[in-house]
XYZ file of C-alpha atoms in Angstrom:
546
model
C -12.940 0.902 37.283
C -13.097 -1.574 34.385
C -15.376 0.776 32.474
C -12.953 3.656 32.964
C -9.993 1.633 31.730
C -11.916 0.567 28.669
C -12.953 4.121 27.871
C -9.558 5.784 28.276
C -6.681 3.390 27.796
C -7.376 2.263 24.266
C -4.984 3.925 21.796
C -3.778 6.472 24.385
C -6.779 8.779 24.274
C -5.428 11.488 26.631
C -2.299 12.476 28.520
C -1.293 14.478 31.569
C 2.169 15.885 30.792
C 3.412 16.752 34.313
C 2.407 15.533 37.755
C 1.522 19.100 38.813
C -0.789 19.749 35.837
C -4.506 20.399 36.299
C -5.321 19.729 32.638
C -4.951 16.789 30.269
C -4.414 16.757 26.498
C -6.813 14.848 24.237
C -4.787 12.655 21.896
C -7.885 11.919 19.801
C -11.377 13.379 19.513
C -13.192 12.502 22.755
C -16.996 12.433 23.097
C -19.080 13.975 25.859
C -19.350 11.678 28.920
C -16.045 9.983 28.054
C -14.446 8.933 31.335
C -10.789 9.423 32.200
C -8.931 7.867 35.084
C -6.427 10.345 36.469
C -4.490 9.901 39.695
C -6.914 7.232 40.953
C -10.043 9.276 40.299
C -12.562 9.561 37.477
C -13.097 12.654 35.365
C -16.154 12.636 33.117
C -16.089 14.979 30.119
C -18.956 17.463 30.159
C -18.499 18.336 26.478
C -16.693 16.899 23.432
C -12.936 17.603 23.380
C -11.134 17.905 20.066
C -7.798 16.138 19.711
C -4.808 18.351 20.635
C -7.009 20.405 22.995
C -6.983 20.384 26.805
C -9.652 19.748 29.431
C -9.767 20.544 33.134
C -9.108 17.789 35.655
C -10.782 19.668 38.487
C -13.206 22.535 38.971
C -11.354 25.813 38.419
C -12.718 29.020 39.900
C -12.387 32.372 38.167
C -8.832 33.636 38.661
C -7.281 30.209 39.274
C -4.166 29.200 37.340
C -4.153 26.682 34.519
C -1.067 24.459 34.892
C 0.585 22.478 32.080
C 4.164 21.180 31.771
C 4.270 21.943 35.505
C 4.090 25.738 34.930
C 1.357 28.359 34.745
C 0.098 28.687 31.168
C -3.115 30.646 31.733
C -5.716 32.049 34.130
C -9.392 31.123 34.266
C -11.496 34.169 33.399
C -14.654 32.331 34.470
C -15.442 29.131 36.322
C -14.420 25.963 34.453
C -15.964 22.630 35.384
C -13.906 19.454 35.625
C -14.120 17.734 32.233
C -14.702 21.008 30.339
C -12.542 22.219 27.456
C -9.869 24.887 27.978
C -10.640 27.583 25.390
C -10.030 31.233 24.595
C -13.491 31.903 26.048
C -12.592 30.736 29.544
C -8.795 31.176 29.799
C -6.396 34.052 29.124
C -2.605 34.256 28.948
C -0.905 34.298 32.339
C 2.492 33.344 33.726
C 3.985 33.030 37.189
C 7.230 34.985 37.514
C 7.507 33.983 41.185
C 8.327 30.364 40.373
C 11.532 29.088 42.040
C 14.783 29.947 40.296
C 17.241 27.646 42.044
C 20.342 26.897 39.984
C 20.536 23.574 38.200
C 23.072 24.319 35.500
C 24.695 20.926 36.108
C 22.877 18.213 34.216
C 22.907 14.506 33.586
C 24.130 14.175 30.020
C 22.442 11.488 27.896
C 24.169 8.294 26.840
C 26.034 9.019 23.589
C 28.536 6.167 23.338
C 26.958 5.091 20.033
C 27.982 8.451 18.554
C 31.462 8.799 20.052
C 33.994 9.218 17.269
C 31.277 9.689 14.630
C 32.012 12.325 11.991
C 30.177 14.166 9.250
C 31.592 15.077 5.854
C 31.831 18.850 5.796
C 33.582 21.737 4.081
C 36.571 22.912 6.127
C 37.095 26.685 5.913
C 40.368 28.596 6.376
C 39.115 30.046 9.696
C 38.766 26.536 11.154
C 34.973 26.276 10.994
C 33.191 23.559 9.034
C 30.243 23.962 6.693
C 27.449 21.513 5.965
C 26.986 23.049 2.498
C 29.096 24.957 -0.040
C 27.335 27.883 -1.704
C 28.232 31.168 -3.374
C 26.122 34.056 -2.068
C 24.739 37.047 -3.984
C 23.588 39.850 -1.687
C 21.828 43.231 -2.136
C 22.728 46.003 0.305
C 19.406 47.704 -0.394
C 16.002 46.724 -1.774
C 16.665 48.880 -4.860
C 18.971 46.097 -6.088
C 16.383 43.319 -5.801
C 15.577 43.533 -9.491
C 19.251 43.110 -10.455
C 19.500 40.199 -8.033
C 16.586 38.548 -9.855
C 18.270 39.174 -13.228
C 21.421 37.479 -11.947
C 19.418 34.585 -10.500
C 17.723 33.827 -13.803
C 20.930 34.259 -15.813
C 22.931 31.940 -13.549
C 20.184 29.305 -13.486
C 20.007 29.348 -17.286
C 23.788 29.213 -17.730
C 24.225 26.335 -15.285
C 21.125 24.471 -16.440
C 20.038 24.220 -12.821
C 16.704 26.071 -12.781
C 14.836 24.727 -9.703
C 11.509 25.735 -11.252
C 12.061 23.941 -14.592
C 9.335 21.362 -13.970
C 6.808 23.988 -12.896
C 7.562 26.064 -16.002
C 6.953 23.025 -18.186
C 3.697 22.417 -16.291
C 2.576 25.983 -17.016
C 3.355 25.672 -20.729
C 1.470 22.396 -20.949
C -1.537 23.841 -19.133
C -1.646 26.786 -21.513
C -0.726 25.134 -24.801
C -1.242 21.413 -24.247
C 1.315 18.640 -23.921
C 1.404 17.903 -27.663
C 2.736 21.383 -28.458
C 6.201 20.630 -27.022
C 8.953 18.168 -27.716
C 10.385 16.277 -24.742
C 13.027 18.309 -22.949
C 16.581 16.974 -22.895
C 17.848 15.444 -19.682
C 19.500 17.928 -17.295
C 23.150 18.432 -18.142
C 25.959 17.246 -15.905
C 26.723 19.686 -13.083
C 29.642 21.972 -13.933
C 30.618 22.432 -10.272
C 29.819 19.150 -8.504
C 31.403 20.214 -5.191
C 29.214 23.324 -4.951
C 25.628 23.194 -3.701
C 24.642 26.203 -5.783
C 24.393 29.967 -5.918
C 21.993 31.547 -3.428
C 20.409 34.942 -4.043
C 19.087 37.041 -1.157
C 16.450 39.754 -1.477
C 14.943 41.937 1.254
C 13.032 45.194 1.828
C 15.600 47.057 3.938
C 18.767 49.129 3.461
C 17.238 52.585 3.207
C 14.318 54.628 4.488
C 14.660 53.193 7.992
C 16.618 54.070 11.090
C 20.393 54.017 11.427
C 19.992 51.058 13.777
C 18.033 49.176 11.101
C 20.812 49.801 8.575
C 23.492 48.679 11.008
C 21.550 45.549 11.989
C 21.085 44.648 8.316
C 24.838 44.928 7.683
C 25.580 42.781 10.729
C 23.082 40.149 9.548
C 24.467 40.137 5.990
C 27.993 39.838 7.383
C 26.860 36.788 9.341
C 25.721 35.209 6.082
C 28.768 36.224 4.053
C 31.101 34.805 6.733
C 28.991 31.703 7.372
C 30.866 28.370 7.232
C 28.441 27.164 4.535
C 29.415 30.092 2.271
C 32.495 30.007 0.027
C 32.299 33.699 -0.901
C 29.925 36.458 -1.955
C 29.008 39.047 -4.557
C 27.429 42.211 -3.116
C 25.336 44.746 -5.057
C 24.908 48.309 -3.777
C 23.005 51.185 -5.320
C 25.288 53.794 -3.744
C 23.127 56.385 -2.002
C 21.362 54.165 0.547
C 21.817 54.138 4.316
C 23.421 50.681 4.376
C 26.739 51.677 2.872
C 29.419 49.348 1.530
C 31.799 50.637 4.196
C 29.388 49.558 6.932
C 29.145 46.051 5.523
C 32.913 45.814 5.048
C 33.423 46.760 8.702
C 30.888 44.141 9.833
C 32.557 41.479 7.677
C 35.977 42.434 9.083
C 34.704 41.839 12.626
C 33.902 38.238 11.723
C 36.750 37.708 9.252
C 39.618 39.903 10.468
C 42.165 38.136 8.254
C 40.137 38.601 5.078
C 39.935 34.874 4.361
C 36.508 35.051 2.680
C 36.424 36.411 -0.927
C 33.815 39.202 -1.190
C 33.243 41.346 -4.286
C 31.415 44.677 -3.999
C 29.687 46.546 -6.850
C 28.049 49.985 -6.728
C 25.544 50.611 -9.506
C 25.705 54.409 -9.365
C 29.474 54.208 -9.949
C 29.143 51.745 -12.836
C 28.761 52.828 -16.439
C 25.619 50.855 -17.196
C 23.377 48.106 -15.931
C 24.872 45.780 -18.547
C 28.350 46.444 -17.172
C 27.128 45.803 -13.617
C 25.547 42.479 -14.576
C 28.597 41.399 -16.577
C 31.031 42.159 -13.765
C 28.817 40.520 -11.161
C 28.375 37.381 -13.280
C 32.143 37.176 -13.736
C 32.724 37.128 -9.972
C 29.989 34.529 -9.499
C 31.413 32.114 -12.073
C 35.007 32.675 -10.912
C 33.816 32.126 -7.345
C 32.090 28.870 -8.284
C 35.288 27.589 -9.887
C 37.251 28.422 -6.722
C 34.607 26.936 -4.400
C 34.556 23.748 -6.455
C 38.137 23.050 -5.384
C 36.924 22.402 -1.818
C 35.654 18.881 -1.143
C 33.869 17.292 1.801
C 36.163 15.725 4.405
C 35.413 14.246 7.851
C 34.755 16.577 10.784
C 33.762 15.832 14.399
C 30.133 16.321 15.426
C 31.368 19.121 17.712
C 31.516 21.279 14.565
C 27.729 21.110 14.182
C 25.702 24.107 15.349
C 21.987 23.376 15.023
C 19.391 26.136 15.065
C 16.054 25.280 16.692
C 12.852 26.633 15.214
C 9.119 25.892 15.234
C 6.340 27.132 13.004
C 2.723 26.188 12.420
C 2.762 24.583 15.884
C -0.141 22.532 17.187
C -1.257 20.992 20.464
C 1.040 18.004 19.931
C 4.226 20.003 19.165
C 5.190 20.286 22.834
C 4.535 16.577 23.408
C 6.381 15.013 20.474
C 8.428 17.052 17.988
C 9.771 19.692 20.389
C 10.987 17.373 23.172
C 12.362 15.060 20.473
C 14.455 17.899 19.056
C 15.488 18.806 22.604
C 16.758 15.263 23.123
C 18.823 15.536 19.930
C 20.354 18.810 21.121
C 21.220 17.260 24.488
C 23.057 14.508 22.632
C 24.869 16.997 20.417
C 25.923 19.148 23.383
C 27.203 16.028 25.162
C 29.318 15.382 22.057
C 30.784 18.902 22.149
C 28.444 20.509 19.605
C 26.077 23.468 19.871
C 22.412 24.404 19.669
C 20.715 27.802 19.334
C 17.231 28.317 20.821
C 15.504 31.512 19.648
C 11.995 33.089 19.524
C 11.957 35.086 22.778
C 8.160 35.683 22.679
C 7.833 31.885 22.792
C 9.952 31.603 25.940
C 7.515 33.761 27.898
C 6.432 31.919 31.037
C 9.469 29.626 31.252
C 12.084 32.332 31.837
C 12.696 31.063 35.373
C 13.552 27.603 34.052
C 16.032 28.991 31.518
C 17.569 31.414 34.010
C 18.116 28.504 36.376
C 19.956 26.670 33.597
C 22.337 29.562 32.826
C 25.912 28.586 33.605
C 26.693 31.807 35.462
C 25.146 35.032 36.726
C 26.335 37.079 33.735
C 24.543 34.823 31.257
C 21.379 34.782 33.389
C 21.353 38.576 33.679
C 21.852 39.007 29.921
C 18.827 36.834 29.248
C 16.724 38.746 31.766
C 17.772 42.115 30.320
C 17.087 41.174 26.697
C 13.732 39.600 27.531
C 12.642 42.619 29.599
C 13.782 45.070 26.908
C 11.866 43.160 24.224
C 8.687 43.149 26.312
C 8.998 46.877 27.093
C 9.487 47.693 23.419
C 6.464 45.604 22.485
C 4.376 47.408 25.112
C 5.497 50.812 23.801
C 3.792 50.121 20.473
C 0.689 48.533 22.004
C 1.745 44.904 21.587
C 2.304 42.039 24.016
C 3.721 38.536 23.856
C 0.200 37.239 24.537
C -0.617 38.257 20.942
C 1.865 35.713 19.547
C -0.346 32.624 18.966
C -1.719 32.549 15.425
C -5.279 31.509 14.490
C -3.842 28.165 13.391
C -2.100 27.702 16.758
C -5.346 28.428 18.631
C -7.445 26.221 16.370
C -5.104 23.308 17.089
C -4.926 23.632 20.845
C -2.356 26.364 21.691
C -4.691 28.960 23.138
C -2.255 31.133 25.147
C 1.296 32.307 24.512
C 2.400 30.762 27.812
C 1.006 27.381 26.746
C 2.744 27.706 23.390
C 5.973 28.820 25.076
C 6.072 25.973 27.582
C 5.993 23.500 24.704
C 8.272 25.520 22.406
C 11.024 25.712 25.025
C 11.253 21.913 24.978
C 13.312 22.287 21.777
C 16.203 23.427 23.973
C 16.474 20.145 25.863
C 17.957 20.162 29.374
C 21.622 21.149 28.965
C 23.053 24.311 30.587
C 22.701 27.645 28.780
C 26.260 28.719 27.983
C 25.524 32.087 26.354
C 22.765 34.545 25.461
C 23.020 36.455 22.178
C 21.288 39.554 20.920
C 20.022 39.614 17.322
C 22.863 39.190 14.740
C 25.508 38.339 17.362
C 27.631 35.303 16.355
C 27.802 32.103 18.351
C 31.214 31.796 20.018
C 30.666 29.244 22.831
C 30.018 25.531 22.410
C 26.807 24.312 24.011
C 23.232 25.637 24.168
C 22.874 29.330 23.272
C 19.777 31.547 23.483
C 19.262 34.069 20.665
C 16.917 37.069 20.831
C 14.599 36.872 17.817
C 10.877 37.289 17.165
C 8.549 34.317 16.914
C 8.018 34.929 13.184
C 9.190 31.675 11.574
C 11.246 33.082 8.711
C 12.662 36.072 10.600
C 13.800 33.753 13.374
C 15.246 31.104 11.046
C 17.046 33.874 9.148
C 18.563 35.065 12.433
C 19.589 31.580 13.577
C 21.649 31.058 10.446
C 23.075 34.577 10.627
C 24.389 33.738 14.095
C 26.135 30.623 12.843
C 23.708 27.680 12.701
C 25.000 25.384 9.942
C 21.899 23.173 10.186
C 18.336 23.867 11.372
C 15.746 21.547 12.913
C 12.279 23.016 12.389
C 9.248 21.478 14.121
C 5.709 21.925 12.837
C 2.265 20.579 13.581
C 0.310 22.253 10.792
C 2.948 22.202 8.033
C 5.166 24.891 6.551
C 7.564 24.894 3.572
C 10.038 27.295 5.229
C 13.713 26.861 4.343
C 16.893 28.938 4.256
C 19.271 29.937 1.453
C 22.444 28.975 3.332
C 21.723 26.230 5.897
C 19.794 22.973 5.324
C 16.462 22.940 7.200
C 15.006 19.645 8.422
C 11.254 19.681 9.007
C 9.946 17.499 11.872
C 6.188 16.797 12.054
C 4.514 16.585 15.457
C 1.876 14.188 14.123
C 1.749 11.466 11.495
C -1.356 12.883 9.801
C 0.713 15.898 8.747
C 3.648 13.752 7.644
C 1.269 11.749 5.430
C -0.617 14.784 4.100
C 2.478 16.886 3.237
C 5.233 14.385 2.427
C 6.998 16.826 0.093
C 7.538 19.181 3.054
C 8.213 16.875 6.028
C 11.558 15.126 6.624
C 10.860 13.290 9.895
C 7.708 12.076 11.657
C 7.488 12.365 15.463
C 3.905 11.049 15.424
C 4.806 7.592 16.799
C 5.504 9.303 20.131
C 1.874 10.466 20.337
C 0.581 6.986 19.493
C 2.828 5.371 22.094
C 4.624 3.366 19.414
C 8.110 4.844 20.016
C 10.012 6.485 22.842
C 11.686 9.893 22.515
C 15.160 8.442 23.160
C 14.738 5.895 20.380
C 13.669 8.498 17.817
C 16.274 11.018 19.032
C 19.085 8.654 18.033
C 17.434 8.198 14.644
C 16.936 11.953 14.120
C 20.539 12.731 15.110
C 21.728 10.283 12.460
C 19.531 12.077 9.923
C 21.199 15.351 10.966
C 24.616 13.764 10.349
C 23.516 12.504 6.924
C 22.161 15.956 6.069
C 25.340 17.696 7.229
C 27.300 15.264 5.054
C 25.234 15.923 1.939
C 23.916 12.355 1.869
C 20.352 13.478 2.579
C 18.774 16.459 0.792
C 16.048 18.076 2.949
C 12.628 18.695 1.417
C 13.085 22.466 1.719
C 16.239 22.267 -0.401
C 14.513 20.018 -2.932
C 11.766 22.655 -3.213
C 14.338 25.481 -3.455
C 12.654 27.076 -0.424
C 15.250 29.773 0.294
C 13.472 32.182 2.641
C 15.296 35.239 3.984
C 13.578 37.985 5.999
C 15.600 40.338 8.234
C 13.976 41.465 11.483
C 13.106 45.145 11.419
C 12.968 45.536 15.153
C 9.994 47.894 15.204
C 8.048 45.015 16.666
C 7.478 41.660 15.106
C 5.882 39.017 17.272
């Protein structure tokens, strides 16, 4: 017994997540013959186990289920010895749809007295919603206008003296010509519109050449951005002949803004005398819009006005143990304070549907989730795809070898609160609490959708590192491990690694992360993605994107 304790308890070398699990996770690289004490018995490793990967706690026969987080995450496709690694060679994706679905939509809310009465400094809009940022949006209705959008972007950046790539451009000149060839650049000028966070320019590849449904979905998504509480107003460029017509977008905007409270300016190139005239008129609306937006200042708002989107990308074997449950604990706190969360990525909820259905507040919400999930899976199957294809090579390399295993950890981002509503792609959030949103698992497509449905802040967990951001909503990046936080400090905003090392509890870090969310929503903290001008926007063309 003393030998076992010495070999496994130092520095938390492995972990069983749930009492029902038949695998453990290696928290560090473990050598062959390493002994683990589990449930009063010894398990000796029969091969080396890389950190973040799993090993069997008992002999598994071919066809037996692999259990992690207390749910089925795979099926043995050949015999696996106790102490052997769980790999793509011996396990395949499998879930158990027969798991119990008893209702438990009542929950024990976390202690939030420390946050009662706390506010964030936001931008109050005429429709009553509150933004965490204040931007002017420039939008193309069709990909044909992407070039004009880029012209406007460069012109506005030059006029405002706020080019986010200024330092990189200087680097390029110095690399080509040498440092001595240039005089020192003057210090950046004072901001002309200090109450505005900037002008954001969207580009995309849709608007024509696709189906009518694609065109309609694009207009609904763009309307979600134009009417977003972080957006003061918008300038829209249309070619004229494309499928996504101005009238379609106007109708979608009117659904979200029936009183016409949001200023939106539409321009059609084919009805304009020249490109120069188009650019001049568009620039005029942008600068006039900035002047108007600058009149709005940050004022206190209750935390109930926060709607946080939940996303993961570049996940690893620690994501479901640290960053994801940490984010879930933050969302539970926010919901207890009257705020909202949005959990998306339906392919990464595969295998835990029964848990989410049990959390739905009523039968209608549960049935909507079941219908959307089933429809997505049928559509994927019709084009020869399956949710099991979701894990990326990076996911697999770092311990997430089946979609069900990835999903069981990814769902932890949603915490434990009841599911109050289920939304299809582009539908706006209308109910306070935890919402589910049908999106693909693609990081940028899903983040784009979260913001389009009303998230005014995004928490994004990652184990491998990703620079993903959004043009409208601030994106906070949470690392599942400290090695990543140290290696990519210009990308990561918060380190959940102390949870893995046993140096901090989830509740302790959840309070700290919620305060960072409040500081970000108030403009006191600028996320790394914003500092890098990482403004990713990719609509979901629902052909199939996993």
